[in-house]
Tab-separated table of C-alpha atoms and ligand atoms in Angstrom:
chain	number	residue	atom	x	y	z
Y	1332	MET	CA	-98.991	4.461	-17.959
Y	1333	ASN	CA	-96.876	7.200	-17.864
Y	1334	GLU	CA	-99.274	9.132	-15.389
Y	1335	LYS	CA	-99.023	6.897	-12.556
Y	1336	ARG	CA	-95.557	6.712	-12.687
Y	1337	THR	CA	-93.256	8.085	-9.539
Y	1338	SER	CA	-89.904	8.669	-7.909
Y	1339	ILE	CA	-89.628	6.528	-4.882
Y	1340	HIS	CA	-87.241	9.169	-3.990
Y	1341	GLY	CA	-89.840	11.601	-3.302
Y	1342	GLN	CA	-91.122	14.814	-5.300
Y	1343	TRP	CA	-90.648	18.382	-5.046
Y	1344	SER	CA	-93.221	20.566	-2.936
Y	1345	GLY	CA	-93.583	22.728	-5.780
Y	1346	ARG	CA	-92.095	24.784	-8.776
Y	1347	LEU	CA	-90.920	27.192	-6.804
Y	1348	ALA	CA	-89.063	24.682	-5.102
Y	1349	PHE	CA	-87.528	22.961	-8.096
Y	1350	ILE	CA	-86.456	26.708	-9.300
Y	1351	LEU	CA	-84.659	26.865	-6.816
Y	1352	ALA	CA	-82.644	23.505	-6.784
Y	1353	ALA	CA	-82.465	23.291	-10.303
Y	1354	THR	CA	-80.550	26.895	-9.528
Y	1355	GLY	CA	-78.929	25.405	-7.082
Y	1356	SER	CA	-77.238	22.703	-8.867
Y	1357	ALA	CA	-76.243	25.381	-11.832
Y	1358	VAL	CA	-75.271	28.509	-10.323
Y	1359	GLY	CA	-71.981	27.220	-8.970
Y	1360	LEU	CA	-68.290	27.817	-9.117
Y	1361	GLY	CA	-69.196	27.249	-13.108
Y	1362	ASN	CA	-70.525	30.583	-12.740
Y	1363	ILE	CA	-67.952	32.422	-10.355
Y	1364	TRP	CA	-64.660	30.423	-11.128
Y	1365	LYS	CA	-64.575	29.164	-13.949
Y	1366	PHE	CA	-66.233	31.473	-16.162
Y	1367	PRO	CA	-63.913	34.423	-15.525
Y	1368	TYR	CA	-61.641	32.187	-16.150
Y	1369	ILE	CA	-61.968	30.600	-19.149
Y	1370	ALA	CA	-63.348	34.049	-20.680
Y	1371	GLY	CA	-59.870	35.796	-19.771
Y	1372	GLU	CA	-58.316	32.953	-21.365
Y	1373	ASN	CA	-60.207	32.847	-24.520
Y	1374	GLY	CA	-59.648	35.964	-25.350
Y	1375	GLY	CA	-62.907	37.679	-24.127
Y	1376	GLY	CA	-65.848	39.447	-26.284
Y	1377	ALA	CA	-66.058	36.456	-29.349
Y	1378	PHE	CA	-65.863	34.053	-26.487
Y	1379	VAL	CA	-68.657	35.178	-24.427
Y	1380	LEU	CA	-70.627	36.092	-27.774
Y	1381	VAL	CA	-70.424	32.279	-28.606
Y	1382	TYR	CA	-70.982	31.302	-25.128
Y	1383	LEU	CA	-74.520	33.317	-24.494
Y	1384	ILE	CA	-75.894	31.880	-27.704
Y	1385	CYS	CA	-74.788	28.445	-26.893
Y	1386	ILE	CA	-76.650	28.615	-24.143
Y	1387	ALA	CA	-79.557	30.023	-25.825
Y	1388	LEU	CA	-80.041	27.716	-29.073
Y	1389	ILE	CA	-78.282	24.519	-27.649
Y	1390	GLY	CA	-78.899	25.109	-23.523
Y	1391	VAL	CA	-81.955	25.925	-23.044
Y	1392	PRO	CA	-83.853	23.289	-25.357
Y	1393	ILE	CA	-81.808	20.500	-24.311
Y	1394	MET	CA	-82.007	21.484	-20.184
Y	1395	MET	CA	-86.029	21.223	-21.420
Y	1396	ALA	CA	-85.297	18.052	-23.417
Y	1397	GLU	CA	-83.659	16.448	-20.037
Y	1398	ILE	CA	-86.314	17.748	-17.258
Y	1399	LEU	CA	-88.758	16.007	-19.862
Y	1400	LEU	CA	-86.830	12.863	-19.682
Y	1401	GLY	CA	-86.367	12.648	-16.429
Y	1402	ARG	CA	-90.797	13.859	-15.188
Y	1403	ARG	CA	-91.507	10.970	-17.942
Y	1404	GLY	CA	-89.165	7.869	-16.416
Y	1405	ARG	CA	-88.747	9.456	-12.758
Y	1406	GLN	CA	-85.993	6.928	-12.117
Y	1407	ASN	CA	-81.962	7.329	-12.397
Y	1408	PRO	CA	-80.947	8.117	-15.440
Y	1409	VAL	CA	-79.778	4.591	-16.458
Y	1410	HIS	CA	-82.866	3.334	-16.012
Y	1411	THR	CA	-84.695	6.141	-16.948
Y	1412	MET	CA	-83.391	6.141	-20.193
Y	1413	ALA	CA	-83.764	2.719	-20.908
Y	1414	THR	CA	-87.406	2.533	-19.985
Y	1415	LEU	CA	-88.303	5.185	-22.326
Y	1416	ALA	CA	-86.321	4.215	-24.859
Y	1417	GLU	CA	-88.336	0.326	-24.853
Y	1418	GLU	CA	-91.529	2.840	-24.537
Y	1419	GLU	CA	-90.958	4.503	-28.168
Y	1420	GLY	CA	-89.959	1.084	-29.411
Y	1421	ALA	CA	-85.868	1.975	-29.625
Y	1422	SER	CA	-83.126	0.228	-28.004
Y	1423	LYS	CA	-82.042	-0.443	-24.028
Y	1424	ALA	CA	-78.820	0.547	-24.891
Y	1425	TRP	CA	-80.052	4.224	-24.438
Y	1426	GLY	CA	-79.255	2.726	-20.608
Y	1427	LEU	CA	-75.740	3.924	-21.659
Y	1428	LEU	CA	-76.533	7.350	-21.840
Y	1429	GLY	CA	-77.319	6.766	-18.699
Y	1430	TRP	CA	-73.949	5.366	-17.653
Y	1431	MET	CA	-71.812	7.813	-19.133
Y	1432	GLY	CA	-73.798	10.550	-16.652
Y	1433	VAL	CA	-72.320	8.821	-13.425
Y	1434	LEU	CA	-68.988	8.240	-14.851
Y	1435	ALA	CA	-68.807	11.990	-15.633
Y	1436	GLY	CA	-70.595	13.165	-12.146
Y	1437	PHE	CA	-67.725	10.731	-10.769
Y	1438	MET	CA	-65.517	12.717	-12.572
Y	1439	ILE	CA	-66.512	16.514	-12.405
Y	1440	LEU	CA	-66.711	16.471	-8.794
Y	1441	SER	CA	-63.394	14.696	-7.612
Y	1442	TYR	CA	-61.905	17.795	-9.131
Y	1443	TYR	CA	-64.858	20.173	-8.109
Y	1444	SER	CA	-64.332	19.733	-4.927
Y	1445	VAL	CA	-61.362	20.566	-4.533
Y	1446	VAL	CA	-61.660	24.108	-5.920
Y	1447	ALA	CA	-64.262	24.144	-3.847
Y	1448	GLY	CA	-62.370	22.986	-0.701
Y	1449	TRP	CA	-60.226	26.695	-1.969
Y	1450	ALA	CA	-63.219	28.456	-1.583
Y	1451	LEU	CA	-64.162	27.256	2.292
Y	1452	SER	CA	-59.950	27.769	2.859
Y	1453	TYR	CA	-60.581	30.906	2.006
Y	1454	ILE	CA	-63.305	31.919	4.438
Y	1455	PHE	CA	-60.590	31.872	6.596
Y	1456	GLU	CA	-58.311	33.294	5.161
Y	1457	ALA	CA	-61.157	36.585	4.945
Y	1458	ALA	CA	-62.192	35.897	8.144
Y	1459	SER	CA	-58.184	36.231	9.547
Y	1460	GLY	CA	-57.943	39.531	7.758
Y	1461	ALA	CA	-55.552	37.779	5.803
Y	1462	PHE	CA	-56.612	40.099	2.486
Y	1463	SER	CA	-56.345	43.261	4.525
Y	1464	ASN	CA	-53.876	46.403	2.787
Y	1465	THR	CA	-52.284	43.453	0.401
Y	1466	ASP	CA	-51.509	44.227	-3.411
Y	1467	ALA	CA	-51.871	41.978	-6.194
Y	1468	LYS	CA	-49.022	40.603	-5.192
Y	1469	GLY	CA	-49.552	39.763	-1.346
Y	1470	VAL	CA	-53.069	38.356	-2.949
Y	1471	SER	CA	-51.115	35.572	-5.002
Y	1472	ALA	CA	-48.538	34.713	-2.091
Y	1473	ILE	CA	-51.983	33.256	-0.222
Y	1474	PHE	CA	-53.482	31.744	-3.508
Y	1475	SER	CA	-49.907	29.930	-4.509
Y	1476	ASP	CA	-49.282	29.008	-0.757
Y	1477	LEU	CA	-52.726	27.353	-0.599
Y	1478	THR	CA	-52.204	25.070	-3.506
Y	1479	GLY	CA	-48.676	24.890	-3.397
Y	1480	SER	CA	-49.497	22.513	-0.292
Y	1481	ALA	CA	-50.272	18.945	-1.178
Y	1482	SER	CA	-51.838	18.833	2.788
Y	1483	SER	CA	-53.561	21.567	2.791
Y	1484	LEU	CA	-55.166	20.863	-0.558
Y	1485	MET	CA	-56.491	17.295	0.657
Y	1486	LEU	CA	-57.611	18.609	4.047
Y	1487	TRP	CA	-60.009	21.102	2.316
Y	1488	HIS	CA	-60.721	18.430	-0.707
Y	1489	THR	CA	-62.062	16.240	2.228
Y	1490	LEU	CA	-64.100	18.627	4.088
Y	1491	PHE	CA	-66.039	19.496	0.839
Y	1492	MET	CA	-66.529	15.703	-0.180
Y	1493	PHE	CA	-67.146	15.099	3.878
Y	1494	MET	CA	-69.933	17.767	3.109
Y	1495	THR	CA	-71.643	16.771	-0.003
Y	1496	MET	CA	-72.509	13.393	1.410
Y	1497	ILE	CA	-73.299	14.135	5.111
Y	1498	VAL	CA	-76.196	16.512	2.423
Y	1499	VAL	CA	-77.065	14.038	-0.197
Y	1500	ALA	CA	-77.650	10.747	2.488
Y	1501	GLN	CA	-80.279	12.709	4.168
Y	1502	GLY	CA	-82.129	12.939	1.255
Y	1503	VAL	CA	-81.515	16.068	-1.301
Y	1504	LYS	CA	-84.853	18.131	-0.686
Y	1505	SER	CA	-85.044	18.684	2.212
Y	1506	GLY	CA	-82.233	20.989	3.473
Y	1507	LEU	CA	-81.513	22.299	0.108
Y	1508	GLU	CA	-84.280	24.033	-0.790
Y	1509	ARG	CA	-84.571	25.962	2.593
Y	1510	ALA	CA	-80.569	27.113	2.181
Y	1511	VAL	CA	-81.019	27.823	-1.601
Y	1512	LYS	CA	-83.805	30.166	-1.025
Y	1513	TRP	CA	-81.610	32.584	1.317
Y	1514	LEU	CA	-78.302	31.879	-0.818
Y	1515	MET	CA	-79.023	32.307	-4.141
Y	1516	PRO	CA	-80.713	36.016	-3.242
Y	1517	GLY	CA	-77.327	36.649	-1.369
Y	1518	LEU	CA	-74.730	36.300	-3.436
Y	1519	PHE	CA	-76.521	37.654	-6.289
Y	1520	VAL	CA	-76.098	40.616	-4.058
Y	1521	ILE	CA	-73.338	40.398	-2.526
Y	1522	LEU	CA	-71.816	40.087	-6.772
Y	1523	VAL	CA	-73.914	43.611	-7.028
Y	1524	LEU	CA	-72.398	44.909	-4.725
Y	1525	LEU	CA	-68.756	43.969	-6.097
Y	1526	VAL	CA	-70.156	45.330	-9.632
Y	1527	GLY	CA	-70.581	48.467	-7.718
Y	1528	TYR	CA	-66.828	48.077	-6.197
Y	1529	ALA	CA	-65.127	47.770	-9.565
Y	1530	MET	CA	-67.018	50.201	-11.551
Y	1531	ALA	CA	-66.329	52.739	-8.522
Y	1532	GLU	CA	-62.794	51.037	-7.931
Y	1533	GLY	CA	-61.916	49.047	-10.767
Y	1534	ASN	CA	-60.547	50.084	-14.559
Y	1535	PHE	CA	-64.757	49.497	-15.590
Y	1536	ALA	CA	-64.182	50.876	-19.033
Y	1537	GLN	CA	-61.742	47.955	-19.891
Y	1538	GLY	CA	-63.145	45.290	-18.274
Y	1539	ILE	CA	-66.280	45.360	-20.349
Y	1540	HIS	CA	-64.820	46.450	-23.501
Y	1541	PHE	CA	-62.904	42.791	-22.963
Y	1542	LEU	CA	-66.067	40.726	-21.629
Y	1543	PHE	CA	-68.108	42.880	-24.614
Y	1544	SER	CA	-67.012	43.654	-27.128
Y	1545	PRO	CA	-65.814	40.654	-29.569
Y	1546	ASP	CA	-62.828	40.396	-31.426
Y	1547	PHE	CA	-62.843	37.051	-34.146
Y	1548	SER	CA	-59.351	36.893	-34.384
Y	1549	LYS	CA	-59.121	35.803	-31.008
Y	1550	LEU	CA	-61.332	33.139	-31.921
Y	1551	SER	CA	-59.601	29.384	-32.369
Y	1552	THR	CA	-61.513	26.281	-32.611
Y	1553	ASP	CA	-60.553	24.808	-29.253
Y	1554	ALA	CA	-62.466	28.402	-27.998
Y	1555	ILE	CA	-65.581	27.879	-29.482
Y	1556	LEU	CA	-65.753	24.095	-28.143
Y	1557	ILE	CA	-64.718	25.376	-24.592
Y	1558	ALA	CA	-67.954	27.844	-24.888
Y	1559	MET	CA	-69.986	25.361	-25.919
Y	1560	GLY	CA	-69.016	22.751	-23.310
Y	1561	HIS	CA	-68.955	25.513	-20.677
Y	1562	ALA	CA	-72.451	25.833	-22.082
Y	1563	PHE	CA	-73.647	22.453	-20.746
Y	1564	PHE	CA	-71.660	22.837	-17.486
Y	1565	THR	CA	-72.872	25.943	-16.397
Y	1566	LEU	CA	-76.321	24.732	-16.922
Y	1567	SER	CA	-75.232	21.297	-15.182
Y	1568	LEU	CA	-76.528	19.435	-18.680
Y	1569	GLY	CA	-75.866	15.827	-20.621
Y	1570	MET	CA	-75.412	14.257	-17.457
Y	1571	GLY	CA	-78.707	13.028	-15.488
Y	1572	ALA	CA	-78.096	15.784	-13.114
Y	1573	ILE	CA	-81.079	17.945	-14.392
Y	1574	MET	CA	-83.007	14.572	-14.999
Y	1575	ILE	CA	-82.245	13.745	-11.749
Y	1576	TYR	CA	-83.993	16.521	-10.646
Y	1577	GLY	CA	-86.392	16.604	-12.777
Y	1578	SER	CA	-87.623	13.052	-11.869
Y	1579	TYR	CA	-89.247	14.798	-8.497
Y	1580	LEU	CA	-90.982	17.233	-10.957
Y	1581	PRO	CA	-94.860	17.832	-10.238
Y	1582	GLU	CA	-96.906	16.277	-13.110
Y	1583	ASN	CA	-98.393	20.157	-13.617
Y	1584	VAL	CA	-95.418	22.946	-13.454
Y	1585	SER	CA	-94.473	23.859	-16.905
Y	1586	ILE	CA	-90.990	22.986	-18.089
Y	1587	ALA	CA	-90.191	25.636	-20.464
Y	1588	ARG	CA	-90.969	28.194	-18.088
Y	1589	THR	CA	-89.124	26.966	-14.751
Y	1590	THR	CA	-85.879	26.518	-17.916
Y	1591	PHE	CA	-86.301	29.734	-18.912
Y	1592	MET	CA	-85.685	31.272	-15.094
Y	1593	VAL	CA	-83.252	29.018	-14.255
Y	1594	ALA	CA	-81.297	29.718	-17.434
Y	1595	LEU	CA	-81.670	33.493	-16.906
Y	1596	ALA	CA	-80.469	33.368	-13.477
Y	1597	ASP	CA	-77.194	31.531	-14.603
Y	1598	THR	CA	-76.265	33.202	-17.310
Y	1599	ALA	CA	-76.852	36.455	-14.810
Y	1600	VAL	CA	-74.440	35.436	-12.183
Y	1601	ALA	CA	-71.516	34.405	-14.699
Y	1602	LEU	CA	-71.785	37.932	-16.117
Y	1603	LEU	CA	-71.709	39.954	-12.629
Y	1604	ALA	CA	-69.112	37.739	-11.650
Y	1605	GLY	CA	-67.229	38.851	-15.306
Y	1606	MET	CA	-68.106	42.310	-14.717
Y	1607	ALA	CA	-67.085	42.095	-11.059
Y	1608	ILE	CA	-63.629	40.478	-11.886
Y	1609	PHE	CA	-62.142	42.091	-15.000
Y	1610	PRO	CA	-62.027	46.018	-13.775
Y	1611	ILE	CA	-60.013	44.598	-10.939
Y	1612	VAL	CA	-58.172	42.693	-13.811
Y	1613	PHE	CA	-57.362	45.279	-15.287
Y	1614	ALA	CA	-57.014	48.200	-12.227
Y	1615	ASN	CA	-53.888	46.472	-10.795
Y	1616	GLY	CA	-52.447	45.771	-14.616
Y	1617	LEU	CA	-53.229	41.712	-14.052
Y	1618	GLU	CA	-53.213	38.887	-16.919
Y	1619	PRO	CA	-56.882	38.090	-17.747
Y	1620	GLY	CA	-55.314	34.629	-19.075
Y	1621	ALA	CA	-53.845	34.031	-15.203
Y	1622	GLY	CA	-55.640	30.393	-15.323
Y	1623	PRO	CA	-57.556	28.649	-12.495
Y	1624	GLY	CA	-56.650	31.451	-10.249
Y	1625	LEU	CA	-58.317	33.873	-11.115
Y	1626	VAL	CA	-61.340	35.120	-9.334
Y	1627	PHE	CA	-59.251	33.697	-5.885
Y	1628	GLN	CA	-55.964	36.530	-7.394
Y	1629	THR	CA	-58.345	39.374	-7.793
Y	1630	LEU	CA	-61.057	39.901	-5.436
Y	1631	PRO	CA	-59.400	39.316	-2.417
Y	1632	ILE	CA	-57.522	42.718	-3.373
Y	1633	ALA	CA	-61.442	44.224	-3.682
Y	1634	PHE	CA	-61.644	43.222	-0.424
Y	1635	GLY	CA	-58.715	43.915	1.314
Y	1636	GLN	CA	-59.250	47.721	0.274
Y	1637	MET	CA	-63.235	48.222	0.752
Y	1638	PRO	CA	-64.892	49.654	3.939
Y	1639	GLY	CA	-66.461	46.790	5.147
Y	1640	GLY	CA	-64.563	44.501	3.509
Y	1641	VAL	CA	-63.760	41.949	6.239
Y	1642	ILE	CA	-67.309	41.179	6.162
Y	1643	VAL	CA	-68.378	41.219	2.699
Y	1644	GLY	CA	-65.305	38.681	1.761
Y	1645	LEU	CA	-66.640	36.385	4.376
Y	1646	LEU	CA	-70.479	36.463	3.149
Y	1647	PHE	CA	-68.905	36.133	-0.580
Y	1648	PHE	CA	-66.718	32.707	0.481
Y	1649	ILE	CA	-69.701	31.434	2.489
Y	1650	MET	CA	-71.983	31.871	-0.265
Y	1651	LEU	CA	-69.807	30.752	-3.010
Y	1652	SER	CA	-68.800	27.993	-0.650
Y	1653	PHE	CA	-72.630	26.786	-1.086
Y	1654	ALA	CA	-73.339	27.448	-3.906
Y	1655	ALA	CA	-70.436	25.356	-5.153
Y	1656	TRP	CA	-72.148	22.869	-2.703
Y	1657	SER	CA	-75.506	22.929	-3.625
Y	1658	SER	CA	-73.872	22.094	-7.341
Y	1659	SER	CA	-72.580	19.043	-5.900
Y	1660	ILE	CA	-75.118	17.684	-4.377
Y	1661	SER	CA	-76.456	17.559	-7.714
Y	1662	LEU	CA	-73.744	16.079	-8.974
Y	1663	ILE	CA	-73.322	12.592	-7.218
Y	1664	GLU	CA	-77.790	12.162	-6.929
Y	1665	PRO	CA	-77.052	10.237	-10.191
Y	1666	ALA	CA	-74.656	7.763	-9.069
Y	1667	VAL	CA	-76.354	7.217	-5.590
Y	1668	THR	CA	-79.919	7.029	-6.410
Y	1669	TRP	CA	-78.652	4.412	-9.005
Y	1670	LEU	CA	-77.211	2.848	-6.126
Y	1671	VAL	CA	-80.393	2.953	-4.383
Y	1672	GLU	CA	-82.666	1.524	-6.665
Y	1673	ASN	CA	-80.111	-1.298	-8.424
Y	1674	LYS	CA	-78.018	-2.661	-5.039
Y	1675	ASN	CA	-80.521	-1.840	-2.630
Y	1676	LEU	CA	-78.398	-0.632	-0.596
Y	1677	THR	CA	-79.914	2.624	1.876
Y	1678	ARG	CA	-79.316	6.103	1.359
Y	1679	GLY	CA	-76.555	6.426	3.766
Y	1680	ARG	CA	-74.597	3.826	2.285
Y	1681	ALA	CA	-74.887	4.927	-1.156
Y	1682	SER	CA	-73.401	8.143	-0.580
Y	1683	ILE	CA	-70.664	7.773	1.669
Y	1684	LEU	CA	-69.507	4.564	-1.225
Y	1685	ALA	CA	-70.226	7.532	-4.325
Y	1686	GLY	CA	-68.135	10.160	-2.130
Y	1687	MET	CA	-65.315	7.784	-0.986
Y	1688	VAL	CA	-65.150	7.112	-5.018
Y	1689	THR	CA	-65.061	10.818	-5.980
Y	1690	TRP	CA	-62.646	11.267	-2.817
Y	1691	ALA	CA	-59.904	9.305	-4.114
Y	1692	LEU	CA	-60.532	10.074	-7.777
Y	1693	GLY	CA	-60.331	14.044	-6.229
Y	1694	ILE	CA	-56.510	12.931	-4.795
Y	1695	GLY	CA	-54.699	13.075	-8.587
Y	1696	SER	CA	-57.087	16.697	-8.717
Y	1697	ALA	CA	-55.196	18.046	-5.983
Y	1698	LEU	CA	-51.651	17.071	-6.220
Y	1699	SER	CA	-51.219	18.419	-9.835
Y	1700	PHE	CA	-50.904	21.750	-8.578
Y	1701	ASN	CA	-47.803	20.962	-6.408
Y	1702	LEU	CA	-46.480	17.492	-6.252
Y	1703	TRP	CA	-47.730	15.460	-9.482
Y	1704	GLY	CA	-47.218	19.100	-11.059
Y	1705	ASP	CA	-45.055	17.935	-14.061
Y	1706	TYR	CA	-46.942	15.257	-15.281
Y	1707	LYS	CA	-48.738	16.438	-18.069
Y	1708	LEU	CA	-50.459	14.474	-20.754
Y	1709	LEU	CA	-50.876	16.375	-24.498
Y	1710	ASP	CA	-49.401	18.821	-21.883
Y	1711	LYS	CA	-52.537	19.170	-19.601
Y	1712	THR	CA	-52.275	18.118	-15.544
Y	1713	PHE	CA	-54.726	15.451	-14.401
Y	1714	PHE	CA	-56.837	18.736	-12.744
Y	1715	ASP	CA	-56.934	20.284	-16.737
Y	1716	LEU	CA	-57.094	16.786	-18.358
Y	1717	ILE	CA	-59.635	15.369	-16.314
Y	1718	ASP	CA	-61.497	19.490	-16.858
Y	1719	TYR	CA	-61.070	19.093	-20.259
Y	1720	LEU	CA	-62.428	15.491	-20.932
Y	1721	THR	CA	-66.264	15.771	-18.530
Y	1722	ALA	CA	-66.611	19.722	-19.731
Y	1723	ASN	CA	-65.694	19.276	-23.499
Y	1724	ILE	CA	-66.069	15.899	-24.468
Y	1725	MET	CA	-68.587	13.844	-22.584
Y	1726	LEU	CA	-71.175	16.705	-21.310
Y	1727	PRO	CA	-71.756	17.294	-25.338
Y	1728	LEU	CA	-72.040	14.005	-25.878
Y	1729	GLY	CA	-74.163	13.278	-23.682
Y	1730	GLY	CA	-76.356	16.891	-24.802
Y	1731	LEU	CA	-75.468	15.036	-27.881
Y	1732	ALA	CA	-77.701	12.276	-26.811
Y	1733	ILE	CA	-80.889	13.802	-24.869
Y	1734	ALA	CA	-81.275	16.043	-27.638
Y	1735	ILE	CA	-81.205	12.795	-30.557
Y	1736	PHE	CA	-83.570	11.018	-28.031
Y	1737	THR	CA	-86.454	13.414	-27.636
Y	1738	GLY	CA	-85.910	14.751	-31.557
Y	1739	TRP	CA	-85.520	11.487	-33.251
Y	1740	VAL	CA	-86.539	8.468	-31.093
Y	1741	MET	CA	-89.165	9.799	-28.908
Y	1742	HIS	CA	-92.703	10.728	-30.234
Y	1743	ARG	CA	-93.613	13.723	-31.187
Y	1744	SER	CA	-96.577	13.245	-28.890
Y	1745	SER	CA	-95.356	12.001	-25.864
Y	1746	SER	CA	-92.962	15.009	-25.721
Y	1747	ARG	CA	-95.871	17.415	-26.404
Y	1748	GLY	CA	-97.765	15.546	-24.175
Y	1749	GLU	CA	-95.050	16.002	-21.346
Y	1750	LEU	CA	-94.156	19.524	-22.572
Y	1751	GLN	CA	-97.356	20.795	-22.001
Y	1752	MET	CA	-97.031	22.632	-24.710
Y	1753	GLY	CA	-100.062	21.831	-27.202
Y	1754	GLU	CA	-99.503	22.634	-30.792
Y	1755	SER	CA	-98.488	25.816	-29.767
Y	1756	ALA	CA	-95.845	27.936	-31.671
Y	1757	SER	CA	-93.372	27.349	-29.234
Y	1758	PHE	CA	-93.593	23.991	-28.914
Y	1759	GLU	CA	-92.342	23.914	-32.695
Y	1760	LEU	CA	-89.877	26.037	-32.163
Y	1761	TRP	CA	-87.981	23.994	-29.388
Y	1762	HIS	CA	-88.481	20.568	-31.240
Y	1763	PHE	CA	-87.158	22.008	-34.671
Y	1764	LEU	CA	-83.816	23.498	-31.408
Y	1765	VAL	CA	-83.561	20.106	-30.472
Y	1766	ARG	CA	-83.654	18.354	-33.237
Y	1767	PHE	CA	-81.743	19.959	-36.122
Y	1768	VAL	CA	-80.046	23.556	-33.942
Y	1769	ALA	CA	-79.205	21.400	-31.512
Y	1770	PRO	CA	-77.288	18.465	-32.890
Y	1771	PHE	CA	-76.429	19.653	-36.003
Y	1772	ALA	CA	-74.231	22.582	-33.307
Y	1773	VAL	CA	-72.559	19.736	-30.858
Y	1774	ILE	CA	-71.441	17.755	-33.840
Y	1775	ILE	CA	-69.959	20.820	-36.029
Y	1776	VAL	CA	-68.235	22.369	-33.076
Y	1777	PHE	CA	-67.311	19.069	-31.566
Y	1778	PHE	CA	-65.723	17.321	-34.565
Y	1779	SER	CA	-64.151	20.800	-36.074
Y	1780	ALA	CA	-62.938	21.200	-32.797
Y	1781	ILE	CA	-60.872	17.399	-32.106
Y	1782	GLY	CA	-59.649	18.107	-35.607
Y	1783	LEU	CA	-62.084	16.052	-38.039
Y	1784	ILE	CA	-63.265	18.773	-40.112
Y	1785	LYS	CA	-61.176	21.460	-41.265
T	79	LIG	N1	-73.479	23.898	-12.736
T	79	LIG	C1	-72.739	23.324	-11.677
T	79	LIG	C2	-71.632	25.237	-11.941
T	79	LIG	O1	-72.075	25.450	-12.925
T	79	LIG	C3	-71.867	22.654	-11.898
T	79	LIG	C4	-72.528	21.406	-12.219
T	79	LIG	C5	-73.358	20.912	-10.892
T	79	LIG	C6	-73.147	20.817	-13.242
T	79	LIG	N2	-73.953	19.621	-11.519
T	79	LIG	C7	-73.386	19.247	-12.912
T	79	LIG	C8	-72.002	19.951	-14.591
T	79	LIG	C9	-74.023	18.545	-13.743
T	79	LIG	C10	-72.259	19.735	-15.029
T	79	LIG	C11	-73.524	18.244	-15.160
T	79	LIG	O2	-70.674	24.696	-11.126
């Protein structure tokens, strides 16, 4: 009966379309904005190494698991999990996993949209020539002027949410496929160009040393949790986004191969971003641990100094905004499909409703850079708190549940059938990773970071 299940929302046109959409979801602010700044805050090399290990041993197997669940269930994450659990003779309570995903999607998008708003506003900064001939101080002033103004942040946040709602309302497949096909390679080319600039004009040796030579004395347990949480975040795992994308995947496409391509592209973009940014950090005597403003306070220096920098800067921020936008769509898609399937809303109405909830929640993040900057809980602003809660707690827990479900609840024959890998050694390897390595790694990192294992 599985063979006949189809998604009421349609299907991707093929393997390439899925790879593009999943890459569009994975590559985003997480790679270019978040990865460099958390690597900077957590001491560089050792953190990067842990992150890469987490991608390979936890991220890739769980991504395969999440896609296979989506394709088998072919509904919104809540129903997919409940249906599959029933089929495997387990409790329908697994549907709760889908619920947590919908909630995490709202929460992540609410602050993601605020940062995406920074990228939008920098399109106009770049076009106006604001970066030309400015030094590190000038560039940093542009950033603090922006984040210091509650009304500007609200304006850009609103605009970005509006853009997201328009695409989601129309259905993810049509526009997204075409946009991502051009924009992802474009972003890649610009990043390579920026790494070239960093090589010529930045302190490249020190930047590379910082990123790639591990100093384990700088690695705290919290840093390990952040690296692991980021592996989930950057691959869009643990909340049903990739599950939904998997539910539109045609039957005959290899899940393993597509997962590798997406993970590879995602990791390459993050590492390139780091290699472009840190040489500029060191050449200008900046702080690697400068926090969320890092990208916005470093790359504009390069745009201000390189020949043709206005154009390059403009293109960069346009593509960064597009990358954020193709990710944001996947954050809200689980909620929208749930509303359509359950509440009988049209796609348009469902998008508006979900968008408005996210927008409202985002106000808290927009204001935590200015008016509410002093309100802190556990030493974190609203923005920091919601990021920490989602990336480091909800996503790893969601991923853990996915691993336990596919590794322990689902019968081998079901997962093997869906992955279409036969009795191969690669299937055995995947099954071992998803059954033992990924869940135990998540549990150990998780509980040692929150202090339950010393
Ligand atoms: N992966 C995206 C990024 O790196 C963000 C994102 C999109 C995401 N969809 C997600 C994160 C689902 C977690 C879960 O920018």
